[in-house]
Short mmCIF file of C-alpha atoms in Angstrom, two decimals:
data_model
loop_
_atom_site.label_atom_id
_atom_site.label_comp_id
_atom_site.label_asym_id
_atom_site.label_seq_id
_atom_site.Cartn_x
_atom_site.Cartn_y
_atom_site.Cartn_z
CA MET F 1 21.34 -10.42 -8.84
CA ASN F 2 20.46 -7.22 -9.99
CA ALA F 3 21.60 -4.65 -7.68
CA ARG F 4 22.43 -1.31 -9.40
CA ARG F 5 25.49 -0.20 -7.67
CA PRO F 6 27.50 3.43 -7.73
CA VAL F 7 28.91 5.20 -9.34
CA ARG F 8 31.56 7.10 -9.11
CA HIS F 9 33.38 9.76 -10.88
CA ALA F 10 36.93 9.82 -11.34
CA LYS F 11 36.50 13.65 -11.57
CA SER F 12 34.68 14.48 -8.30
CA GLY F 13 34.85 11.54 -6.14
CA SER F 14 30.67 11.58 -6.10
CA ARG F 15 28.57 9.47 -6.35
CA THR F 16 25.36 8.02 -8.23
CA SER F 17 23.24 6.60 -9.48
CA ALA F 18 24.37 4.24 -12.53
CA ARG F 19 20.80 4.82 -13.66
CA PRO F 20 20.23 7.87 -16.25
CA VAL F 21 17.91 10.32 -14.43
CA ALA F 22 15.08 12.29 -16.34
CA PRO F 23 15.61 16.37 -17.22
CA VAL F 24 13.31 18.12 -15.12
CA GLU F 25 10.30 20.35 -17.73
CA THR F 26 10.76 23.57 -16.79
CA ASN F 27 8.36 25.16 -19.51
CA ALA F 28 5.35 24.01 -16.99
CA ALA F 29 4.43 25.86 -14.10
CA TYR F 30 4.94 22.83 -10.50
CA VAL F 31 2.06 22.05 -9.06
CA ARG F 32 3.27 21.61 -5.60
CA PRO F 33 1.81 17.83 -4.37
CA THR F 34 -1.36 18.26 -1.57
CA TRP F 35 0.19 16.01 2.00
CA ASP F 36 -2.18 13.17 1.20
CA GLU F 37 -1.16 12.88 -2.84
CA TYR F 38 2.08 13.39 -1.32
CA PHE F 39 2.09 10.15 0.77
CA ILE F 40 -0.03 8.25 -1.57
CA GLU F 41 3.44 8.59 -4.28
CA VAL F 42 5.05 7.23 -1.11
CA ALA F 43 3.00 3.83 -1.05
CA ASN F 44 2.99 3.98 -4.55
CA ALA F 45 6.64 3.61 -4.60
CA ILE F 46 6.95 1.05 -1.77
CA ALA F 47 4.74 -1.24 -3.86
CA LYS F 48 7.52 -2.00 -5.88
CA ARG F 49 8.84 -3.91 -2.99
CA ALA F 50 5.22 -5.67 -3.25
CA THR F 51 6.15 -9.87 -3.72
CA CYS F 52 2.71 -10.72 -5.29
CA ASP F 53 1.57 -9.96 -7.98
CA ARG F 54 -2.39 -9.89 -7.88
CA GLY F 55 -1.87 -6.63 -5.80
CA ARG F 56 1.11 -5.23 -5.65
CA SER F 57 0.32 -2.46 -3.69
CA GLY F 58 2.18 -0.02 -0.70
CA CYS F 59 0.96 1.84 2.54
CA VAL F 60 2.17 4.56 4.38
CA ILE F 61 1.83 4.74 8.29
CA ALA F 62 1.37 9.33 8.85
CA ARG F 63 1.51 12.23 11.60
CA ASP F 64 1.71 15.82 11.43
CA LYS F 65 3.17 15.79 7.84
CA GLN F 66 5.40 13.14 8.68
CA LEU F 67 6.37 9.32 7.45
CA LEU F 68 5.43 6.45 10.84
CA VAL F 69 6.16 3.44 8.60
CA SER F 70 5.40 1.83 5.69
CA GLY F 71 4.16 -1.57 4.14
CA TYR F 72 4.00 -3.81 1.58
CA VAL F 73 2.56 -6.85 0.35
CA GLY F 74 4.77 -10.07 1.27
CA SER F 75 4.75 -13.28 2.88
CA PRO F 76 5.87 -13.59 6.25
CA VAL F 77 9.55 -13.07 6.80
CA GLY F 78 11.80 -16.28 6.10
CA LEU F 79 8.17 -17.44 3.74
CA GLN F 80 8.59 -17.81 -0.20
CA HIS F 81 7.32 -14.91 -2.18
CA CYS F 82 3.98 -15.64 -4.48
CA ASP F 83 6.46 -13.76 -6.86
CA GLU F 84 8.92 -16.94 -6.58
CA ILE F 85 6.82 -20.37 -5.74
CA GLY F 86 2.98 -18.80 -7.08
CA HIS F 87 0.05 -18.36 -5.02
CA GLN F 88 -1.69 -20.25 -2.52
CA MET F 89 -5.32 -19.68 -3.87
CA LYS F 90 -8.56 -19.82 -2.07
CA LYS F 91 -11.68 -19.73 -2.96
CA MET F 92 -14.00 -17.62 -0.08
CA LEU F 93 -18.44 -17.70 -0.16
CA HIS F 94 -20.20 -15.37 0.23
CA GLU F 95 -23.95 -14.47 1.56
CA ASP F 96 -25.06 -13.63 -1.62
CA GLY F 97 -23.93 -16.43 -3.23
CA SER F 98 -21.21 -15.73 -5.11
CA ILE F 99 -17.03 -16.89 -4.51
CA THR F 100 -14.09 -14.74 -4.63
CA GLN F 101 -10.56 -15.67 -4.65
CA HIS F 102 -7.69 -15.10 -2.70
CA CYS F 103 -4.59 -15.24 -2.69
CA VAL F 104 -3.40 -15.85 0.96
CA ARG F 105 0.21 -16.67 0.43
CA THR F 106 0.71 -12.94 1.51
CA VAL F 107 0.54 -10.21 4.13
CA HIS F 108 -1.37 -6.88 3.38
CA ALA F 109 0.52 -3.92 2.95
CA GLU F 110 -1.29 -2.60 6.36
CA GLN F 111 -1.25 -5.20 7.97
CA ASN F 112 2.96 -4.82 7.23
CA ALA F 113 2.92 -1.39 8.11
CA ILE F 114 1.31 -1.39 11.27
CA CYS F 115 3.63 -4.67 12.45
CA GLN F 116 6.44 -2.90 11.06
CA ALA F 117 4.97 -0.01 13.76
CA ALA F 118 4.43 -3.00 16.34
CA LYS F 119 7.80 -4.36 16.24
CA ARG F 120 9.85 -0.91 16.34
CA GLY F 121 7.43 0.98 19.41
CA ILE F 122 6.61 3.18 17.30
CA GLY F 123 3.03 5.27 18.26
CA ILE F 124 0.15 5.26 15.15
CA ASP F 125 -2.24 6.13 17.57
CA GLY F 126 -4.19 9.12 15.64
CA ALA F 127 -2.54 8.54 12.71
CA THR F 128 -3.29 8.36 8.89
CA LEU F 129 -2.66 4.95 6.58
CA TYR F 130 -1.87 5.91 2.78
CA CYS F 131 -3.32 2.67 0.85
CA ARG F 132 -3.64 1.63 -2.61
CA MET F 133 -7.38 0.79 -2.02
CA THR F 134 -10.11 0.40 0.44
CA PRO F 135 -9.08 -2.46 3.64
CA CYS F 136 -10.47 -4.97 3.59
CA ARG F 137 -12.55 -6.54 6.94
CA THR F 138 -9.02 -8.05 7.87
CA CYS F 139 -7.39 -4.80 8.33
CA ALA F 140 -9.81 -2.32 8.82
CA MET F 141 -11.06 -3.83 11.90
CA LEU F 142 -7.16 -3.51 13.08
CA ILE F 143 -6.55 -0.44 12.04
CA ILE F 144 -9.30 0.47 14.53
CA ASN F 145 -8.42 -0.86 17.14
CA CYS F 146 -4.82 1.09 16.17
CA GLY F 147 -7.05 4.29 17.05
CA ILE F 148 -5.73 5.76 13.46
CA ARG F 149 -8.41 8.65 12.73
CA ARG F 150 -7.87 8.95 9.06
CA VAL F 151 -7.58 6.84 5.49
CA VAL F 152 -6.94 8.62 2.43
CA CYS F 153 -6.93 4.90 -0.43
CA GLU F 154 -5.71 5.93 -4.03
CA ARG F 155 -8.66 3.54 -5.78
CA LYS F 156 -12.08 1.97 -4.16
CA TYR F 157 -11.67 -2.14 -3.39
CA HIS F 158 -14.33 -3.42 -5.36
CA ALA F 159 -15.67 -5.64 -1.95
CA GLY F 160 -14.44 -2.52 0.30
CA PHE F 161 -18.89 -2.15 1.37
CA GLU F 162 -18.14 -3.50 4.36
CA SER F 163 -15.10 -2.15 5.81
CA GLU F 164 -16.51 1.76 4.99
CA GLU F 165 -19.11 0.10 6.91
CA MET F 166 -17.21 -0.06 9.50
CA PHE F 167 -14.99 2.80 9.21
CA ARG F 168 -18.17 5.01 8.90
CA ALA F 169 -19.88 3.43 13.03
CA ALA F 170 -16.00 3.69 14.35
CA GLY F 171 -15.42 7.58 13.36
CA VAL F 172 -12.82 7.26 10.36
CA GLU F 173 -12.56 9.51 8.22
CA LEU F 174 -12.13 7.59 4.64
CA VAL F 175 -11.50 9.24 1.99
CA PHE F 176 -10.68 8.25 -1.97
CA MET F 177 -8.59 9.81 -3.77
CA SER F 178 -10.89 8.47 -6.84
CA THR F 179 -14.07 6.49 -6.69
CA GLU F 180 -12.70 4.33 -9.64
CA VAL F 181 -12.74 0.00 -8.47
CA GLN F 182 -8.88 -1.65 -8.15
CA GLN F 183 -8.40 -3.74 -10.63
CA TYR F 184 -6.34 -6.83 -10.48
CA ALA F 185 -5.73 -10.54 -12.14
CA ASN F 186 -8.31 -12.90 -11.09
CA GLN F 187 -10.24 -10.45 -9.30
CA ARG F 188 -13.69 -12.34 -9.74
CA GLY F 189 -13.61 -15.50 -10.20
#
């Protein structure tokens, strides 16, 4: 196991991480991140726990500038992960005749964050959800029904048009930090 253990300093007895800390630049003017930038950065840190390399993404749900819950892409509790046994791919046929592949072994980051809120009894009505890309159709329906009023995405999802339309129709504000489309392994075909 590669767990990092804190290092105890002999003189002070204080603990620090075994990983060296990068020096802080003091010459450049510091620009404090906006709340949206801050929560997207937190979601990206949480994404590092994801267990499917096709979509290592994280999600946070916040309200009143406070983080309520988080989630990342991973298999249901107790089941094996893509990183351990590989992907469970399914092909999807779309109305236009195109076929895409999707890994169905994992639960999406947005779904896991919503499940954590339910499991912990944390209300998310009126909250903002932060995620890597436009939520898929299923996640969008859950987000709408949970009463989340705002969704902030780092980038667009290549198949996110239907979700965008649902959010618009339901009155959920959708914000993109970038209009760039998120790229990942085996995205099409």
